[in-house]
XYZ file of C-alpha atoms in Angstrom:
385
model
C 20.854 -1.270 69.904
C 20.601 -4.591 68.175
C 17.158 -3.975 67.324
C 17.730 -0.415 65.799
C 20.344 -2.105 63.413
C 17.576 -5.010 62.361
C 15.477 -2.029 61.674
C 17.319 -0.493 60.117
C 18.601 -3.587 57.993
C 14.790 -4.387 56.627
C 13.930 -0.602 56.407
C 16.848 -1.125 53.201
C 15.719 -4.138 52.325
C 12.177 -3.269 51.798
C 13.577 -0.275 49.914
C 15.876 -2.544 47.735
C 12.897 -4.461 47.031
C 11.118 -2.150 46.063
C 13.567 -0.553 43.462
C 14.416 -3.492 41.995
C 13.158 -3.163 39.082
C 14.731 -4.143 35.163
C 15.477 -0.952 33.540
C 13.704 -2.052 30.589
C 10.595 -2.774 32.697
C 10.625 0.973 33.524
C 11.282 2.402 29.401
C 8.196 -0.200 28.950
C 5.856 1.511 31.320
C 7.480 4.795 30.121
C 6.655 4.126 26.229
C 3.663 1.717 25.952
C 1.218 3.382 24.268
C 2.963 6.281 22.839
C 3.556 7.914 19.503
C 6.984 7.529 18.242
C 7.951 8.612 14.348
C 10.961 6.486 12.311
C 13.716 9.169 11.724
C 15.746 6.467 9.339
C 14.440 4.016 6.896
C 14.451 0.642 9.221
C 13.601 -2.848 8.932
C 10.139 -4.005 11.249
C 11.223 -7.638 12.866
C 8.997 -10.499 13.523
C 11.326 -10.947 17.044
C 13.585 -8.607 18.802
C 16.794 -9.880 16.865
C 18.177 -9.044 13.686
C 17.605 -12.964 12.723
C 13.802 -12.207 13.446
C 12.064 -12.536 10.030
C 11.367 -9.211 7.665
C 8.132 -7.968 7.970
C 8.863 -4.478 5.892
C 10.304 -1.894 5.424
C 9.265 1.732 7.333
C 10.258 4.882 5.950
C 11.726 7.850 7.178
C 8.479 9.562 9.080
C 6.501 6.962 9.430
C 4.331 7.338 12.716
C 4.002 4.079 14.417
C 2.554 3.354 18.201
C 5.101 1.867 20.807
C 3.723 -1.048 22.356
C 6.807 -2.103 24.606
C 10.502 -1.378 25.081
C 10.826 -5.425 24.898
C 14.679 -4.707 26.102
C 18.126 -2.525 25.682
C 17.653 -2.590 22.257
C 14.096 -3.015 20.505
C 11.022 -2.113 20.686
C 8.011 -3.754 20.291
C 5.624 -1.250 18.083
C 2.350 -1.163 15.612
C 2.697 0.521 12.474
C -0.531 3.070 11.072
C -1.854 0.026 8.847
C -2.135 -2.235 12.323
C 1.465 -4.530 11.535
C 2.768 -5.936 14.881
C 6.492 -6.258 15.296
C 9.867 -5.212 16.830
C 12.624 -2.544 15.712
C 15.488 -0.831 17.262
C 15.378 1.184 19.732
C 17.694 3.786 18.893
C 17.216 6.850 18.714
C 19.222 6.971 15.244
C 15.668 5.329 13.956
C 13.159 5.723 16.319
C 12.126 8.983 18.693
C 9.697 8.549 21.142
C 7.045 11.616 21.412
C 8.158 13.298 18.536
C 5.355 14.291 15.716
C 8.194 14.463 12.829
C 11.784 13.379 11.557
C 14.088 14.970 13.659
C 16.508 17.813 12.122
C 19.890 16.113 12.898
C 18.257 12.981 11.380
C 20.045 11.902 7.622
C 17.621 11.341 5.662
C 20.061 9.648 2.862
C 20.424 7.000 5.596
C 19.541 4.355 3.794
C 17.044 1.274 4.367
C 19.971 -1.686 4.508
C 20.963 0.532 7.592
C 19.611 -1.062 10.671
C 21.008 -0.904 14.140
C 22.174 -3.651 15.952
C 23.340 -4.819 19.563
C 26.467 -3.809 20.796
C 28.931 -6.187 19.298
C 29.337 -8.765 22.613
C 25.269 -9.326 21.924
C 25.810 -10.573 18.445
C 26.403 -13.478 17.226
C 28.188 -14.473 14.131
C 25.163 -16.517 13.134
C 23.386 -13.606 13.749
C 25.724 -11.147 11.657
C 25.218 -13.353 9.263
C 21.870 -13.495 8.886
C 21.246 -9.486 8.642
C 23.657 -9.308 6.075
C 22.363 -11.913 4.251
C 18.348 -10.530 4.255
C 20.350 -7.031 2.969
C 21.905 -8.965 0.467
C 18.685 -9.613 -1.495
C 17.166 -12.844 0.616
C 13.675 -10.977 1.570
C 10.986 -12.774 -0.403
C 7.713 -10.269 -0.832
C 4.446 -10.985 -2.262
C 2.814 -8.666 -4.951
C -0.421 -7.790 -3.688
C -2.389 -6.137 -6.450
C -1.374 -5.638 -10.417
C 1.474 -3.230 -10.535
C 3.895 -2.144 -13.476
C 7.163 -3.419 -13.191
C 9.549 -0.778 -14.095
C 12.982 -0.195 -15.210
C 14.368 2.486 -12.722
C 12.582 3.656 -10.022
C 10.472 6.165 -11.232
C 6.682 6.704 -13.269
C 8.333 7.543 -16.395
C 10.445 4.876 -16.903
C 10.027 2.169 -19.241
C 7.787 -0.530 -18.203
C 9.312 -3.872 -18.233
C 6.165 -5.738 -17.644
C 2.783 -6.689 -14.820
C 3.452 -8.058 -11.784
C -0.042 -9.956 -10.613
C -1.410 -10.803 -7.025
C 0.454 -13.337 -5.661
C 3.728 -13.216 -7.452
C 6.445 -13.684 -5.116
C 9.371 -11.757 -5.777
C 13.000 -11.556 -3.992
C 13.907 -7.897 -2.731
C 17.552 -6.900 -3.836
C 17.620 -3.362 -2.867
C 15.382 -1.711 -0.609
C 17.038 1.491 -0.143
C 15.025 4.078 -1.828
C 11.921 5.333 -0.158
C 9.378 5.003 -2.335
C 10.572 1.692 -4.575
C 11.905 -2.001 -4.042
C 14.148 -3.028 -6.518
C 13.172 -6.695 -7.430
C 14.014 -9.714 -9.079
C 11.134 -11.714 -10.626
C 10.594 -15.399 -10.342
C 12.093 -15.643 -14.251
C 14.820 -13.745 -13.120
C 13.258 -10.348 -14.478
C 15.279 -7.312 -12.909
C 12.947 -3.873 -12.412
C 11.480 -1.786 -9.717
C 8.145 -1.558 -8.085
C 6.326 0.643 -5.446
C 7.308 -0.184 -2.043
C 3.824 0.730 -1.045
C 2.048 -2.074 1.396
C -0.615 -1.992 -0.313
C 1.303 -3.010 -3.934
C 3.592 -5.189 -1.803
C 4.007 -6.941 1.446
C 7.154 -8.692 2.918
C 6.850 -12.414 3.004
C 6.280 -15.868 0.239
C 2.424 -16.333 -0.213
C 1.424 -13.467 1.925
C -1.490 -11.653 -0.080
C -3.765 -9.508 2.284
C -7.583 -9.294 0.916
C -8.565 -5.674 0.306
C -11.740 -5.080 2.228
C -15.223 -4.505 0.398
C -18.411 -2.815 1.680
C -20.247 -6.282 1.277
C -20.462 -9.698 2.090
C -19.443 -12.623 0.350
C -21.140 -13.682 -2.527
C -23.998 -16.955 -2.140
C -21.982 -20.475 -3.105
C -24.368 -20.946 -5.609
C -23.888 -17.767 -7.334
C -23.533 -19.019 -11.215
C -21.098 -16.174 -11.574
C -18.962 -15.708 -8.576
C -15.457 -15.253 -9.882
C -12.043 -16.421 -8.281
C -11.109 -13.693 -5.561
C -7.624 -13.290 -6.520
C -5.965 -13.916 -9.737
C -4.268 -16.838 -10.286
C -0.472 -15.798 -9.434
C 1.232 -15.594 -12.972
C 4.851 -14.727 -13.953
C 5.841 -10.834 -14.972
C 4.383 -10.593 -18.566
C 5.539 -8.448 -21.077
C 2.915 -5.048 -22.114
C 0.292 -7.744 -23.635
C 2.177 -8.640 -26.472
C 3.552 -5.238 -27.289
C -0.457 -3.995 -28.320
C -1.442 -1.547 -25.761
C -4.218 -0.095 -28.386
C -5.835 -3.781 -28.982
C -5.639 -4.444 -25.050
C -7.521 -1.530 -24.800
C -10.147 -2.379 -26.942
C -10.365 -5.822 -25.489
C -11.474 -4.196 -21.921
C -13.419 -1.925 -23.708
C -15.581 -4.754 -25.440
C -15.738 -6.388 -21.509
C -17.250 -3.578 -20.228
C -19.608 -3.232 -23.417
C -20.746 -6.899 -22.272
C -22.010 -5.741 -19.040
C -23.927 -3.199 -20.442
C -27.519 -2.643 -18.100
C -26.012 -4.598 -15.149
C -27.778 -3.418 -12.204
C -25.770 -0.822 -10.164
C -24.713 -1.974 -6.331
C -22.976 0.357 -4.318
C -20.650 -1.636 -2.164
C -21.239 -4.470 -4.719
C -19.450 -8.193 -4.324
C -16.191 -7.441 -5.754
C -16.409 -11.887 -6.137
C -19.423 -10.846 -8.568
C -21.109 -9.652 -12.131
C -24.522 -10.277 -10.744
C -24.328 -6.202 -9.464
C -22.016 -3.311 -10.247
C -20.817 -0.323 -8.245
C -18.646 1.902 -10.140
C -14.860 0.682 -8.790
C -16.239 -2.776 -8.443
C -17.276 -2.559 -12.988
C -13.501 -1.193 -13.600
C -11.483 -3.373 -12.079
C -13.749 -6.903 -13.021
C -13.230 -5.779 -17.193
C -9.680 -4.768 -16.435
C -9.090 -8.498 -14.409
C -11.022 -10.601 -17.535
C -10.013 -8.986 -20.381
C -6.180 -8.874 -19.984
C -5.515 -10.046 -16.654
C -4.639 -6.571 -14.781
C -6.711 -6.718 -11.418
C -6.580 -3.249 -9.779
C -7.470 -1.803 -6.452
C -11.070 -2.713 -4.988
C -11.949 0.810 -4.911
C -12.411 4.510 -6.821
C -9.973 5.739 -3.979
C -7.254 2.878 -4.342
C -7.727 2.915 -7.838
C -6.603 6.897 -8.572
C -3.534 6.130 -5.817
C -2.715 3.222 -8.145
C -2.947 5.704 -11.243
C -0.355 8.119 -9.533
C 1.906 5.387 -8.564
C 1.833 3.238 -11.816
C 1.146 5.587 -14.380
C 0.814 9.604 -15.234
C -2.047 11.383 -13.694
C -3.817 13.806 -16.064
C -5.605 16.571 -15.283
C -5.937 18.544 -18.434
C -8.651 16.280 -20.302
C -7.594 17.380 -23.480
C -4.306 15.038 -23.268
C -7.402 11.500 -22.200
C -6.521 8.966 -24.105
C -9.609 5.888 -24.899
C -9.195 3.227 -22.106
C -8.182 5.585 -19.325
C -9.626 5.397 -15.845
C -11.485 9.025 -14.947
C -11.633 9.773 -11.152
C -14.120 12.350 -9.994
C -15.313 14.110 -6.940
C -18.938 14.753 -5.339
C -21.645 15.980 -7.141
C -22.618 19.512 -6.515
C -25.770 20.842 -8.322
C -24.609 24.446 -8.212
C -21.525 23.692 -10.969
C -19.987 27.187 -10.552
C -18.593 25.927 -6.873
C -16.435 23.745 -8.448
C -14.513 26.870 -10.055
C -12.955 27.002 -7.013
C -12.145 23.633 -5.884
C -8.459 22.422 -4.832
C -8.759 19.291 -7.068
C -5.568 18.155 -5.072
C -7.445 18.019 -1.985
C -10.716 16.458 -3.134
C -11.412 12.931 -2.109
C -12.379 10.611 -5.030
C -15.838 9.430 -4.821
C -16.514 7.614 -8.597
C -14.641 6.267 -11.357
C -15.126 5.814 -14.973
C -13.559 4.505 -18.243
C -12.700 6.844 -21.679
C -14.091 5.759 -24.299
C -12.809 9.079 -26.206
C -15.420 11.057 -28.498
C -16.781 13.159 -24.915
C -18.220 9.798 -24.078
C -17.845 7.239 -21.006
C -18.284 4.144 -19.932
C -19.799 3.344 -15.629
C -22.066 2.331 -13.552
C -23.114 5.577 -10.822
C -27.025 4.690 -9.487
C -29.771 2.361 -9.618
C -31.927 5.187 -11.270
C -29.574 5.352 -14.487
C -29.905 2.311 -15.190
C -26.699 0.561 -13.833
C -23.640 -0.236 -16.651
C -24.117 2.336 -19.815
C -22.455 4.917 -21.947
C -22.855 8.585 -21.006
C -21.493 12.086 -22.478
C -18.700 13.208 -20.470
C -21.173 16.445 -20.000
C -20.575 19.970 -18.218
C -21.622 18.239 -14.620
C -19.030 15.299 -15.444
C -16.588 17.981 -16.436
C -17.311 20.019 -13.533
C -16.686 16.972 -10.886
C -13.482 15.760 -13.195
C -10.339 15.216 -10.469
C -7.378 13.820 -13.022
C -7.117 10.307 -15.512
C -4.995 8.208 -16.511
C -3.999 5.373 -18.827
C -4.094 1.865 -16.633
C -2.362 0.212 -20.046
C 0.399 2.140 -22.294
């Protein structure tokens, strides 16, 4: 009899054993690795706690990869651009498996909104803290030239540049496509809230990959990578027309420059055609765009109007256009929405424009903006107003 009930004693206690597990050790093994998509605008921590440090912002829809349920109340997850951190686990912000917002989701919710731990699991410090980063304490850094505007939207007025580097204080994240921000001169306006205009953090300025490596040390004509960080200026003095000219009268300098695709973007020894645009833009008035065609038209449709009726191209703006296709009567009935931009070019008005496109043309040079050009024609737009 006794040794039935010592038996049966460690039969349980092997089975205790091997239950024991922390419930958040099973959601872990449950979720690592899977798809989730933010159903509420939410803050992404550098630590499970709302005192962790704000990394951004994610938007309603966002699909992000869950690398952990870290405990009762966050998980650890990787956003689409390959950012690390930790947000909560509700399902309020957060679903697990699903491939879209969920209906009963608000999607007026807005970004200052973040869960928390139950009350008993937060301190006052830490109460304090949240509200506190809500209440206009994120610093961000400016990544790449972007307008500074006066409400959030394209067609409001624009107050100014903000450069790479500028550091900025975030007083209202709640919309879902702009930051409002206060300058380091105390300028008040609102910018994209796009990671690649704009990242979360003082200093924190994230190189835009090129197709090539770095330029020789002894290259007489290497150029700073990044701007020096200046305050917001105003629209170049209030002269958008003699700004223009002045980064027309660059480009004219570089005339014959060999063409380079993937060219040192560090460089004027070689041109390809994104890498020409956005060197005369950065010397001639200090406006240093995207490193590529593709960046560059996103940075059109965020900053400024896209046109796609090239009777309304104005002298100065940036033309994006799609493959060439010798047969020209395919492009009749092309989805220019849908069209991936493959080359770039500046108005010089008078059907002409100024690029680089091949080796065999001759690198930099002026060129009729002819039927093919016409035919291959995505939108413009004006880079200064």
């Amino acid at each position: 009899m006794r040794r039935r009930v010592m038996g049966m004693l460690m039969t349980s206690a092997a089975l205790l054993t091997a239950i024991h597990v922390a419930p958040g050790q099973v959601d872990a093994a449950a979720s690592t690795g899977q798809k989730a998509v933010i159903q509420a605008a939410v803050k992404l921590r550098s630590d499970p706690s709302t005192t962790g440090d704000v990394v951004s912002f994610m938007k309603q829809g966002e699909a992000v990869t869950v690398l952990e349920k870290t405990n009762s109340y966050w998980y650890k997850i990787k956003t689409s651009d390959g950012v690390t951190g930790y947000t909560s686990s509700s399902d309020k912000y957060i679903k697990v498996g699903a491939t879209s917002v969920a209906a009963a989701a608000t999607p007026s919710v807005s970004r200052k909104t973040e869960a928390a731990e139950p009350a008993k699991n937060v301190s006052t410090k830490e109460a304090s803290a949240s509200v506190n980063s809500s209440a206009g304490q994120t610093k961000a850094t400016i990544q790449t030239s972007v307008r500074l505007r006066a409400e959030a939207s394209t067609s409001s007025d624009v107050l100014g540049y903000m450069n790479t580097g500028d550091v900025v204080t975030i007083t209202d994240p709640s919309n879902a496509y702009w930051f409002k921000v206060t300058t380091a001169d105390g300028t008040v306006g609102y910018v994209s809230s796009s990671p690649q205009y704009i990242r979360i953090g003082e200093g924190v300025v994230v190189q835009q990959p090129v197709a090539s490596s770095a330029a020789p040390a002894s290259d007489p004509t290497a150029l700073p990578a990044v701007a020096s960080p200046v305050s917001t200026v105003s629209l170049l003095s209030g002269d958008a027309a003699a700004s223009i000219e002045q980064v027309i009268d660059t480009g004219m300098t570089y005339l014959g420059t060999p063409y380079e695709y993937g060219s040192d973007r560090n460089s004027t020894a070689t041109f390809d055609c994104s890498a020409f645009t956005r060197q005369i833009f950065r010397q001639a008035v200090g406006i240093q765009l995207p490193a590529d065609s593709r960046s560059q038209g996103e940075w059109i449709k965020q900053n400024s109007q896209p046109k796609t009726d090239m009777t309304t191209l104005k002298r100065g703006d940036l033309l994006f256009f799609t493959n060439y296709n010798a047969s020209s009567g395919a492009y009749t009935s092309l989805d220019n929405s849908s069209q991936t931009i493959t080359h770039v070019a500046v108005y010089l008005g008078d059907n002409k424009l100024l690029h680089t496109f091949s080796v065999a043309a001759g690198g930099v040079k002026v060129t009729d903006f002819s039927k093919p050009w016409q035919d291959r024609f995505l939108f413009g737009g004006s880079v200064i107003q």
